[in-house]
Coordinates of C-alpha atoms and ligand atoms in Angstrom, one line a residue:
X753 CA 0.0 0.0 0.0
X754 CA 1.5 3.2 -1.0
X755 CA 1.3 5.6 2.5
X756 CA 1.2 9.6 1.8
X757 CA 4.5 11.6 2.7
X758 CA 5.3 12.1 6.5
X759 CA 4.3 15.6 7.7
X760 CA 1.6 15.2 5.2
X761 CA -2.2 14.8 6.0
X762 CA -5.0 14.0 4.4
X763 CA -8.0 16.0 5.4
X764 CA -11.9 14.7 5.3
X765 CA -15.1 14.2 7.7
X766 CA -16.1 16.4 9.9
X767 CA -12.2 17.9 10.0
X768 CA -12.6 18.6 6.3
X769 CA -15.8 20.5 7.6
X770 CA -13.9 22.7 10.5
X771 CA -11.0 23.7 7.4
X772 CA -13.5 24.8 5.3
X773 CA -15.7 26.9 8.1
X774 CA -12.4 28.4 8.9
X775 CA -11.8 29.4 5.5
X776 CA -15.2 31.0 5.7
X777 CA -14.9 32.8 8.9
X778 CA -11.1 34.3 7.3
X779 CA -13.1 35.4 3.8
X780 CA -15.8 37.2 6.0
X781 CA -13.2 38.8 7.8
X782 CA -10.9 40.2 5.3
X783 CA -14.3 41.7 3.6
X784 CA -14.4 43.8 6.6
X785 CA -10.9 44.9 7.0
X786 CA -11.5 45.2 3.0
X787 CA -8.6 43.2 1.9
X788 CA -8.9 41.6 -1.5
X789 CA -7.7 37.9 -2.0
X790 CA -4.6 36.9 -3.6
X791 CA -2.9 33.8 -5.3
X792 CA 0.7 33.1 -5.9
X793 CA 2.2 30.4 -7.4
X794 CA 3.4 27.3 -4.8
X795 CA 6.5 27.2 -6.2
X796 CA 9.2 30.2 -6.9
X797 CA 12.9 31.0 -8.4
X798 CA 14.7 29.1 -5.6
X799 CA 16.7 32.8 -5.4
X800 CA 13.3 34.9 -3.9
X801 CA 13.5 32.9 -0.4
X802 CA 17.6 32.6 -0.3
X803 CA 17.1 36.6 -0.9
X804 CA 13.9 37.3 0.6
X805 CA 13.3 34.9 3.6
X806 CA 16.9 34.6 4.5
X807 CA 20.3 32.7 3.8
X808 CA 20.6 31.9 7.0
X809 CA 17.6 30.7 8.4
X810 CA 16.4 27.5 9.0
X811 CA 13.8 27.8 7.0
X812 CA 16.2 28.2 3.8
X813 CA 19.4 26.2 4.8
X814 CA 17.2 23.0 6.4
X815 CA 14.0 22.8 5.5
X816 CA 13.6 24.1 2.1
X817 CA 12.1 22.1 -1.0
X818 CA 14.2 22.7 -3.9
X819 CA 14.4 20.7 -6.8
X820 CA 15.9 21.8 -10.4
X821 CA 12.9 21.5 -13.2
X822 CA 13.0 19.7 -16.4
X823 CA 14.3 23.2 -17.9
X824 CA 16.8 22.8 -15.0
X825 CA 15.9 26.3 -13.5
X826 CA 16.2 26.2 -9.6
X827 CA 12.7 26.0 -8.1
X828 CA 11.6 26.0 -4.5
X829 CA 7.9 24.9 -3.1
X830 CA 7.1 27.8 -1.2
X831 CA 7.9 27.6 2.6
X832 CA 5.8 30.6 3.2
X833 CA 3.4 33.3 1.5
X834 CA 5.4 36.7 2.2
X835 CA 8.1 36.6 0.0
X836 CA 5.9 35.4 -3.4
X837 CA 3.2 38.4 -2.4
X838 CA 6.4 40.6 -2.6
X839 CA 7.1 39.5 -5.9
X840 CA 4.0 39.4 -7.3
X841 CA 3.6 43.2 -6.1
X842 CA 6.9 44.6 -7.4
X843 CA 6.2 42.0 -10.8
X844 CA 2.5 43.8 -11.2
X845 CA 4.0 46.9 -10.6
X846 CA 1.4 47.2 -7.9
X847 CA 3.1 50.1 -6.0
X848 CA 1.7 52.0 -9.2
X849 CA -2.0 51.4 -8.0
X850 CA -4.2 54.5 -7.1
X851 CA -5.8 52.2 -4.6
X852 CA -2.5 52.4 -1.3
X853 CA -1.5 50.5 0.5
X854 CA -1.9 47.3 -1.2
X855 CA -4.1 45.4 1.3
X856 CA -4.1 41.7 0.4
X857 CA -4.9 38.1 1.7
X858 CA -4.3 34.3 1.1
X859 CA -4.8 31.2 2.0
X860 CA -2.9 28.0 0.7
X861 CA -0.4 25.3 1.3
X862 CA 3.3 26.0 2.1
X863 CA 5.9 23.2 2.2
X864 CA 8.8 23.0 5.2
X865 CA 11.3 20.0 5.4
X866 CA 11.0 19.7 9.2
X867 CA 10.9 17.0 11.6
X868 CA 7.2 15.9 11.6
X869 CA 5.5 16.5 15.0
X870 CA 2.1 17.4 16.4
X871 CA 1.9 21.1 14.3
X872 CA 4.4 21.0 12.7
X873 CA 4.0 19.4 9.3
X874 CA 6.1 19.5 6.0
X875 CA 2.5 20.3 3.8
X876 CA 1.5 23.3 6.0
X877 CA -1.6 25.6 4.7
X878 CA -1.5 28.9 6.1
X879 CA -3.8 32.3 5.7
X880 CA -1.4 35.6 5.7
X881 CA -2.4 38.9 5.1
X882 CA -0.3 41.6 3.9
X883 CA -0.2 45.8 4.0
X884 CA 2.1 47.2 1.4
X885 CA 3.1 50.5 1.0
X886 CA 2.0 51.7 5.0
X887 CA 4.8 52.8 7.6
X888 CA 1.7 54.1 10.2
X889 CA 2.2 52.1 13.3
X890 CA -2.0 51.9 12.7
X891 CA -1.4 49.7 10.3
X892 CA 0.6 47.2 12.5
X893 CA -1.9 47.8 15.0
X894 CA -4.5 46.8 12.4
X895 CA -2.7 43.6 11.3
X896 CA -2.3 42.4 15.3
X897 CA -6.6 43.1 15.5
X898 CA -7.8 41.3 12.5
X899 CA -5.6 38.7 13.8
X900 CA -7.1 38.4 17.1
X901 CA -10.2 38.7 15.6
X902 CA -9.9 35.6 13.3
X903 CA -9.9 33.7 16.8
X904 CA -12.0 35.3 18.8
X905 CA -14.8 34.8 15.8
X906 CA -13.8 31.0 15.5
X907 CA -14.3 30.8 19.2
X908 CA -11.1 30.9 20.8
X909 CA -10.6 32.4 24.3
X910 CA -7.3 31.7 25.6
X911 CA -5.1 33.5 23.4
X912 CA -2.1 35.3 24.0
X913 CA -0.7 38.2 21.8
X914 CA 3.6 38.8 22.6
X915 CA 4.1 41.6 21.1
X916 CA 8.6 43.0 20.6
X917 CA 10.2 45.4 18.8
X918 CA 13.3 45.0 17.0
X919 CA 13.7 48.3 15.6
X920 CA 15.2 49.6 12.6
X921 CA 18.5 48.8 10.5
X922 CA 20.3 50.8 12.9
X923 CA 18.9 49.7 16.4
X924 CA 19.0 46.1 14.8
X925 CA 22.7 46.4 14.0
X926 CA 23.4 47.6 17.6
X927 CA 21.3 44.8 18.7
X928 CA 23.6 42.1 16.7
X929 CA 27.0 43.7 17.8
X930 CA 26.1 43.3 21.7
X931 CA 24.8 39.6 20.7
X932 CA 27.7 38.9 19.2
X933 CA 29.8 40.4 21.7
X934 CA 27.9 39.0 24.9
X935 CA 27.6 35.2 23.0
X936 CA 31.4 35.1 21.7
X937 CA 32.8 34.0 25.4
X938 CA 30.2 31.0 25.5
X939 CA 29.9 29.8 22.1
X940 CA 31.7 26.3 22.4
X941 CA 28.6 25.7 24.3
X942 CA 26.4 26.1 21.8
X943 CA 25.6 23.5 19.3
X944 CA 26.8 23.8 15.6
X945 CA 24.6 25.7 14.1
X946 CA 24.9 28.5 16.6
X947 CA 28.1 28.8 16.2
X948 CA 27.9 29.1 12.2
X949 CA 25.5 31.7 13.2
X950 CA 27.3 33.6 15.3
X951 CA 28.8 35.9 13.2
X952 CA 26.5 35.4 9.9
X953 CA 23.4 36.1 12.1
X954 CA 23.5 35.9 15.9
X955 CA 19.7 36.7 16.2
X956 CA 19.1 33.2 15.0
X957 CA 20.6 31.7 18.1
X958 CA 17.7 33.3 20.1
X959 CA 15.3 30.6 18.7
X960 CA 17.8 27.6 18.5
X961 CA 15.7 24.4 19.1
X962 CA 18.4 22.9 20.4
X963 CA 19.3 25.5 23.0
X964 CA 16.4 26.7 23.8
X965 CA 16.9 25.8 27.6
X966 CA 21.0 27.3 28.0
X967 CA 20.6 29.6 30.6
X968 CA 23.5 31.8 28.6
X969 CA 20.6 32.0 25.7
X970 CA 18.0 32.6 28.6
X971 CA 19.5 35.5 30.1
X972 CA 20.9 37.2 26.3
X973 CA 20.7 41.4 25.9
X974 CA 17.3 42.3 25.0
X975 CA 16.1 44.2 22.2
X976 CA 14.3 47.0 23.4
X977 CA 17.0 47.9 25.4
X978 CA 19.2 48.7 21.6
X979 CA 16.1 50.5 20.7
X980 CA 17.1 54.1 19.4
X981 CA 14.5 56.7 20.5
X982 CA 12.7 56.7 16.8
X983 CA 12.4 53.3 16.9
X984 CA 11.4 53.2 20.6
X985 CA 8.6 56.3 19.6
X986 CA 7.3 54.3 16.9
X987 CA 7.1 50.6 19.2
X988 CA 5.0 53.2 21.7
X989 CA 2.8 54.3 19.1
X990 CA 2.1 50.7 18.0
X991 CA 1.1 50.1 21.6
X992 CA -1.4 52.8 21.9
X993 CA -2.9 51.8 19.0
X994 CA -3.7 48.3 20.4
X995 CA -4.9 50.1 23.4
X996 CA -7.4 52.2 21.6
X997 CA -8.9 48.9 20.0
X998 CA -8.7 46.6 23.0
X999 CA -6.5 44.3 22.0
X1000 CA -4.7 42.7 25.3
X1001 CA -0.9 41.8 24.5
X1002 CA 2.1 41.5 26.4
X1003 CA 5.4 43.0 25.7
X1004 CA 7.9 39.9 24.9
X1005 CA 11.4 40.9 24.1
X1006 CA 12.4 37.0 24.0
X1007 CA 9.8 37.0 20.1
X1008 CA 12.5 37.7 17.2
X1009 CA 10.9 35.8 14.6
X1010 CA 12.8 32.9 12.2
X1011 CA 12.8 34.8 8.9
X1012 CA 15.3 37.7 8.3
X1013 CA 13.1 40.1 6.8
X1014 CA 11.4 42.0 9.9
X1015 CA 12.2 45.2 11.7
X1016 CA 10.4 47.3 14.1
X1017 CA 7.0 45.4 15.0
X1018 CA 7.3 41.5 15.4
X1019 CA 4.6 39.9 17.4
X1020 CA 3.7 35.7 17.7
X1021 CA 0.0 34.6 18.6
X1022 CA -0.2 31.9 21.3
X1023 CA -3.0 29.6 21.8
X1024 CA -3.1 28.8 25.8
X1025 CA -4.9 25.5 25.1
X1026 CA -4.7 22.5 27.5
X1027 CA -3.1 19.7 25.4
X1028 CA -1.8 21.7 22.5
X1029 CA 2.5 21.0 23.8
X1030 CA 5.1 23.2 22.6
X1031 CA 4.0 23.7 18.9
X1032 CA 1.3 25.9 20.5
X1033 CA 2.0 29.3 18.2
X1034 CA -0.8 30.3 16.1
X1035 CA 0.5 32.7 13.9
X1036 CA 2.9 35.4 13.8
X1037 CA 4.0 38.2 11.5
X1038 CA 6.0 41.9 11.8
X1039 CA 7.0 44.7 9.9
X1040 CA 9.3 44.2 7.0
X1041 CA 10.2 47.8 5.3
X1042 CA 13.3 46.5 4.2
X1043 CA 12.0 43.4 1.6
X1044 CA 10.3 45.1 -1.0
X1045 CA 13.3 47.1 -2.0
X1046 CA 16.0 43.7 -1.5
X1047 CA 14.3 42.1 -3.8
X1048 CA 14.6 45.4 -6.4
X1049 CA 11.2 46.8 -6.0
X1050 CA 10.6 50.2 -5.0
X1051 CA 11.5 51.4 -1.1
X1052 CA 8.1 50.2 0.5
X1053 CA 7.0 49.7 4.0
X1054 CA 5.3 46.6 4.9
X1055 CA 3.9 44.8 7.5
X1056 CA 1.6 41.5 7.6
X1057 CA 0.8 38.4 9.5
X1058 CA 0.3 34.4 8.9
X1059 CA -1.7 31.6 10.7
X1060 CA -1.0 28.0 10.1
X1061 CA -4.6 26.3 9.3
X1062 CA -3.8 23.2 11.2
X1063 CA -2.4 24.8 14.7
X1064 CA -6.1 26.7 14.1
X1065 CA -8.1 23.8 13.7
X1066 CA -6.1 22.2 16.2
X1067 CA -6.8 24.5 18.9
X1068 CA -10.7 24.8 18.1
X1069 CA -10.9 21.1 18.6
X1070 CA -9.0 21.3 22.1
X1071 CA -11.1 24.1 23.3
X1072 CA -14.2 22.3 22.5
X1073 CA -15.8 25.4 20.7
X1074 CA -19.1 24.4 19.2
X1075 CA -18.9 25.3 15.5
X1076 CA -22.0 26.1 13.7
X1077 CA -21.1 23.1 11.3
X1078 CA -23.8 21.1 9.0
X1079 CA -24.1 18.0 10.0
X1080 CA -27.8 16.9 9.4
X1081 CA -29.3 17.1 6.2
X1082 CA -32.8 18.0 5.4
X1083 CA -34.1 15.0 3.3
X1084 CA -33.4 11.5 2.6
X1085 CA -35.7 10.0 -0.4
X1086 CA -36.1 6.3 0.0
X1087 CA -37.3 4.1 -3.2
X1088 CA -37.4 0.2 -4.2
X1089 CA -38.1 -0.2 -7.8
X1090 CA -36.7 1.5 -10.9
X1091 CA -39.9 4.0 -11.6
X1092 CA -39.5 5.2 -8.0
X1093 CA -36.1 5.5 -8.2
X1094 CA -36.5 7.5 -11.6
X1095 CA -38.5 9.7 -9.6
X1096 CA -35.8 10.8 -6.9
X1097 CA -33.2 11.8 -9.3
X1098 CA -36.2 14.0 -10.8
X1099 CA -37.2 15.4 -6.9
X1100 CA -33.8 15.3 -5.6
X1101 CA -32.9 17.8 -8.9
X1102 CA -35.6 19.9 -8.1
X1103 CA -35.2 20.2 -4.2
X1104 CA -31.5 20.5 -4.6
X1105 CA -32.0 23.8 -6.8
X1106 CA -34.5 25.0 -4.7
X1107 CA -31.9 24.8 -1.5
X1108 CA -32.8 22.0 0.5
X1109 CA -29.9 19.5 1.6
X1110 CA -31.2 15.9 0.0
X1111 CA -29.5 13.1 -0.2
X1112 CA -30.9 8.9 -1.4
X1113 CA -30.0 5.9 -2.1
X1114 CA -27.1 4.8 -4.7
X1115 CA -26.3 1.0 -3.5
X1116 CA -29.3 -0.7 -3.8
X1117 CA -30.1 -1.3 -0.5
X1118 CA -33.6 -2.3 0.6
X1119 CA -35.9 0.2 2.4
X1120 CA -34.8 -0.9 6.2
X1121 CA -31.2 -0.5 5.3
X1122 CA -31.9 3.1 3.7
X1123 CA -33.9 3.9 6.3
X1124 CA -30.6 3.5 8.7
X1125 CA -28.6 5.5 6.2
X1126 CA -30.9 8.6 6.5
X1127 CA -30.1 8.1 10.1
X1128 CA -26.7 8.0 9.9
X1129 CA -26.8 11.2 8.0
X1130 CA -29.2 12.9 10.2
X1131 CA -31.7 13.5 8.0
X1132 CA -34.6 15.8 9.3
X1133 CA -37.2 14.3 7.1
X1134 CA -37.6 10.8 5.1
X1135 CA -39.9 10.3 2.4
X1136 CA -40.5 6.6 0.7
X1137 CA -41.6 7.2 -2.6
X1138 CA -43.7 4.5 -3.3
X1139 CA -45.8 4.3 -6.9
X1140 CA -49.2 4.5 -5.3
X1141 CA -48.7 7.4 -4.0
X1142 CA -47.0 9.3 -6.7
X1143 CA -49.8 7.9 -9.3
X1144 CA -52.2 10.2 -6.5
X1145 CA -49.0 13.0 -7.4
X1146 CA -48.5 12.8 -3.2
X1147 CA -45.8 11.4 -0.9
X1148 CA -45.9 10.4 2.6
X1149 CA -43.3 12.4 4.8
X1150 CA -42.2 11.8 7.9
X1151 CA -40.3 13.9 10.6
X1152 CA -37.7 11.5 11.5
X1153 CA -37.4 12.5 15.1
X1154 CA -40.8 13.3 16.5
X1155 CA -41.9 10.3 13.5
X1156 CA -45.1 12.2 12.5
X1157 CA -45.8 11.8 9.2
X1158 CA -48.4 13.9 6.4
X1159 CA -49.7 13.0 3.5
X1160 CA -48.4 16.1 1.0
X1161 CA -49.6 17.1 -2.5
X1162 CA -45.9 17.0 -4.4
X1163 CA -47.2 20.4 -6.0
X1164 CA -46.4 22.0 -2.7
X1165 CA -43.5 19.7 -1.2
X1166 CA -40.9 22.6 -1.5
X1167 CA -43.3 25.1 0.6
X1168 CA -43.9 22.1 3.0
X1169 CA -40.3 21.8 3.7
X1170 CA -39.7 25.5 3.6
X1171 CA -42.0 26.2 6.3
X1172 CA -40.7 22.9 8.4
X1173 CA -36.9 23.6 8.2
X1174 CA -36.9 27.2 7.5
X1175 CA -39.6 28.6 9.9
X1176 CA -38.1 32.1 10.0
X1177 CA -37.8 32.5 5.9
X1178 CA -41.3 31.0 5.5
X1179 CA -42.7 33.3 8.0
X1180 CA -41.6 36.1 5.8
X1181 CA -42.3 34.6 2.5
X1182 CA -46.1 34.5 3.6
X1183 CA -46.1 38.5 5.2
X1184 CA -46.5 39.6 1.4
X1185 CA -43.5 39.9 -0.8
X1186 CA -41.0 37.5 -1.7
X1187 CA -37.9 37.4 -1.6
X1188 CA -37.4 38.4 -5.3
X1189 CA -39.0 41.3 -4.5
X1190 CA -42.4 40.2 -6.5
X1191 CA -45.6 40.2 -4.7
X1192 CA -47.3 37.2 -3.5
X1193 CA -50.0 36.1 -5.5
X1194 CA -48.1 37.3 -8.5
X1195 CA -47.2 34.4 -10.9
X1196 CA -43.3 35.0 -11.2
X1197 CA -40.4 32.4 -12.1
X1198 CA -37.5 34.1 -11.0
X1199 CA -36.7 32.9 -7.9
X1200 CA -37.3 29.2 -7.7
X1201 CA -40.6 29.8 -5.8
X1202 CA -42.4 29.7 -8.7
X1203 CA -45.7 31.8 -7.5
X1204 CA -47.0 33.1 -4.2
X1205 CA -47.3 30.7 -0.9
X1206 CA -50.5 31.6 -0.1
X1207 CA -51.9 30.9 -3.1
X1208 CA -50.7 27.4 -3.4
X1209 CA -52.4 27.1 0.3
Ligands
HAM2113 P1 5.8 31.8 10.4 O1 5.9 32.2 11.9 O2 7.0 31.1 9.8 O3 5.6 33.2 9.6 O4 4.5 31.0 10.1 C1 3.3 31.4 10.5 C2 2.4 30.3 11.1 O5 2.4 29.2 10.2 C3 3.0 29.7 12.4 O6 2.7 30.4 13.5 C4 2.3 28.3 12.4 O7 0.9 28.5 12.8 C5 2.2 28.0 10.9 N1 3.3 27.1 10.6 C6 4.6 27.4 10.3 N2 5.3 26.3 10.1 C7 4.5 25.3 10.3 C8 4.6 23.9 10.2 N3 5.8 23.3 9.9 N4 3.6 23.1 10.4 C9 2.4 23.7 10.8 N5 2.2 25.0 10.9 C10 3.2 25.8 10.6 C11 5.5 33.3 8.3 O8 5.4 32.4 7.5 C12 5.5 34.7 7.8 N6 5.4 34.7 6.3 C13 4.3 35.5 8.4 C14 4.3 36.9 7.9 C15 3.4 37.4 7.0 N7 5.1 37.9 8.3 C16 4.7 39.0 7.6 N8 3.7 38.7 6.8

């Protein structure tokens, strides 16, 4: 049997269900914040993430995807969203748009070669949004919001927002020499990796996986303390901004991030779910005014934020929230001979278009058997479409749980159901005008009613 690829999952049931309410939830979302939706292509010049993401990063040195393509160009799956978005802007020349700053979204798989563990996969799908062409600490501020928005609106309560600064080139570079300086003494300690990155990029030692618990690491110069007072005004500003909109957060100068491109803002989103272990970061994201412009586009400030699907989905499942998910369906349509079973496909057409949820039989089961399948789905109603009755044009229905049954004229089965499973809109459809706008009463096509409720009464 041929497995799929560790760190790879496939997704279906009721899971499948939570992914794509989650997708939902982020679409209504960005309509709000009014950022339009954006795809990229999954994989990229090998060059944009060694320049964009960073040479030194794990991401690039460890865990990248690269593979050289029948025309033997150098091609990378994408690890992440940010650096493709940059190129697709600078490509489409989309610093020229009236519309500023560019306010985008998106929402697919990534790829990581990393040591398969609870959340923390090597097929990864993550939503990031992005601002282009904004240096107004608002628009950090705005970022952090829609991002604790996504899971407060998906039901998550426990969240934590760290929030650091690392400043700009020149409080950055500060910020390396006394890293540099203070780790240098101590650096035999340190595993191999940390000492390649000492002097190429100390910063990376602060989220070593393997040193995570040196107390030499623990107790390493902080960044806002290399903050110059720009820098330091501009971190402040971010702040009050959050204040202004509620947001709760909490000042974490240990949160540098593991790609190269950020300055100033960088905050991580923590999910404080029992059971979630150490992969327990939602999303993250920062301020990046410096990528645009490496990768030859125009000087642009930027700033955005991602959130892997799975951590999300994850989390939701720990914390028990109750999701307003489908699982019932309105209609199961039994038959046993081929005339009956004729008929279905015709009503199941007809009730599909006019929006009811309907489902019947495809294996030839007999009636008992089908009748356990429409409980297995949940189905609200169950209707056994036997000849006699549709030779009077009327079926039997039944309400599966309270098992009352009515004889119905088929001529009015859609208003039946309407007014069972959709109380609310039926009410409404019978005050006086439809919901195409044309009276009641009034013959009319448009809108899958057909003609006026109280007239077919
Ligand atoms: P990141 O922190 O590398 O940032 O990834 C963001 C989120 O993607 C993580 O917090 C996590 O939820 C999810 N994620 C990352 N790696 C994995 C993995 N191996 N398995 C499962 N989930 C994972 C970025 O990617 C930046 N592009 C964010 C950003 C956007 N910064 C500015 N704009």
């Amino acid at each position: 049997m041929i497995q799929r690829q560790k760190g790879c999952h496939d997704i279906y049931g009721r899971e499948a269900k939570v992914w794509k309410y989650i997708d939902q939830v982020i679409d209504a979302l960005m309509e709000k914040y009014n950022y339009t939706y954006m795809r990229t292509p999954i994989f990229e010049a090998t060059e944009l993430f060694h320049r964009g993401v960073g040479e030194t990063t794990d991401i690039v040195t460890k865990e990248s995807y690269d593979f050289e393509d029948k025309g033997g160009r150098k091609i990378t799956l994408r690890p992440e969203g940010t650096a493709g978005i940059v190129r697709a802007y600078i490509e489409n020349k989309m610093y020229g748009d009236p519309n500023q700053p560019v306010k985008v979204y998106y929402n697919g798989t990534m790829y990581r070669y990393e040591r398969p563990q609870s959340g923390r996969d090597r097929e990864l799908t993550q939503f990031g949004m992005e601002i282009l062409g904004s240096d107004d600490p608002f628009s950090d501020a705005e970022i952090i919001s829609a991002a604790v928005n996504l899971y407060k609106m998906l039901g998550l309560k426990e969240i934590k927002v760290n929030l650091n600064s690392l400043g700009d080139n020149a409080s950055r570079e500060a910020y390396r020499k006394a890293l540099v300086e203070y780790f240098k003494p101590h650096i035999k300690d340190f595993c191999e990796d940390c000492q390649e990155r000492l002097e190429k990029n100390p910063l990376r030692i602060l989220d070593c996986k393997v040193d995570q618990e040196n107390e030499i690491l623990k107790n390493a110069p902080k960044t806002l303390d290399y903050l110059n007072e720009e820098s330091r005004d501009r971190f402040e500003k971010v702040q009050e901004f959050l204040d202004i909109m509620q947001i709760d957060y909490s000042i974490n100068p240990n949160i540098v991030r593991g790609l190269d491109y950020y300055n100033h803002t960088v905050f991580e989103i923590e999910a404080k779910v029992e059971g979630f272990g150490s992969n327990n970061v939602l999303g993250g994201g920062g301020r990046y005014n410096g990528l645009v412009n490496q990768l030859d586009g125009p000087e642009t400030p930027c700033v955005g934020f991602a959130t892997g699907i799975g951590r999300l989905a994850m989390a939701i499942e720990l914390e028990q929230v109750k999701l307003p998910i489908v699982e019932d369906i309105d209609l199961f349509l039994l038959y046993v001979n081929d005339d009956e079973k004729k008929y279905a496909a015709y009503l199941a057409q007809e009730l599909r278009l006019a929006g009811f949820i309907v489902d019947t039989e495809y294996t030839g089961r007999g009636l008992k058997a089908q009748f356990k399948q429409a409980d297995r789905l949940n189905a609200k109603f169950t209707c056994v479409l036997n000849s006699e009755d549709l030779n009077n044009n009327e079926v039997h229905i039944k309400n599966n749980q309270t098992k009352e049954e009515d004889i119905i004229s088929l001529d009015v089965l859609i208003y039946y159901l309407d007014e069972k499973i959709n109380a609310g809109m039926a009410e409404d459809f019978m005050e006086g005008e439809c919901e195409c706008g044309h009276h009641h009463g009034e013959e009319h096509e448009c809108c899958g009613h057909g003609h006026c409720h109280h007239e077919e009464e």
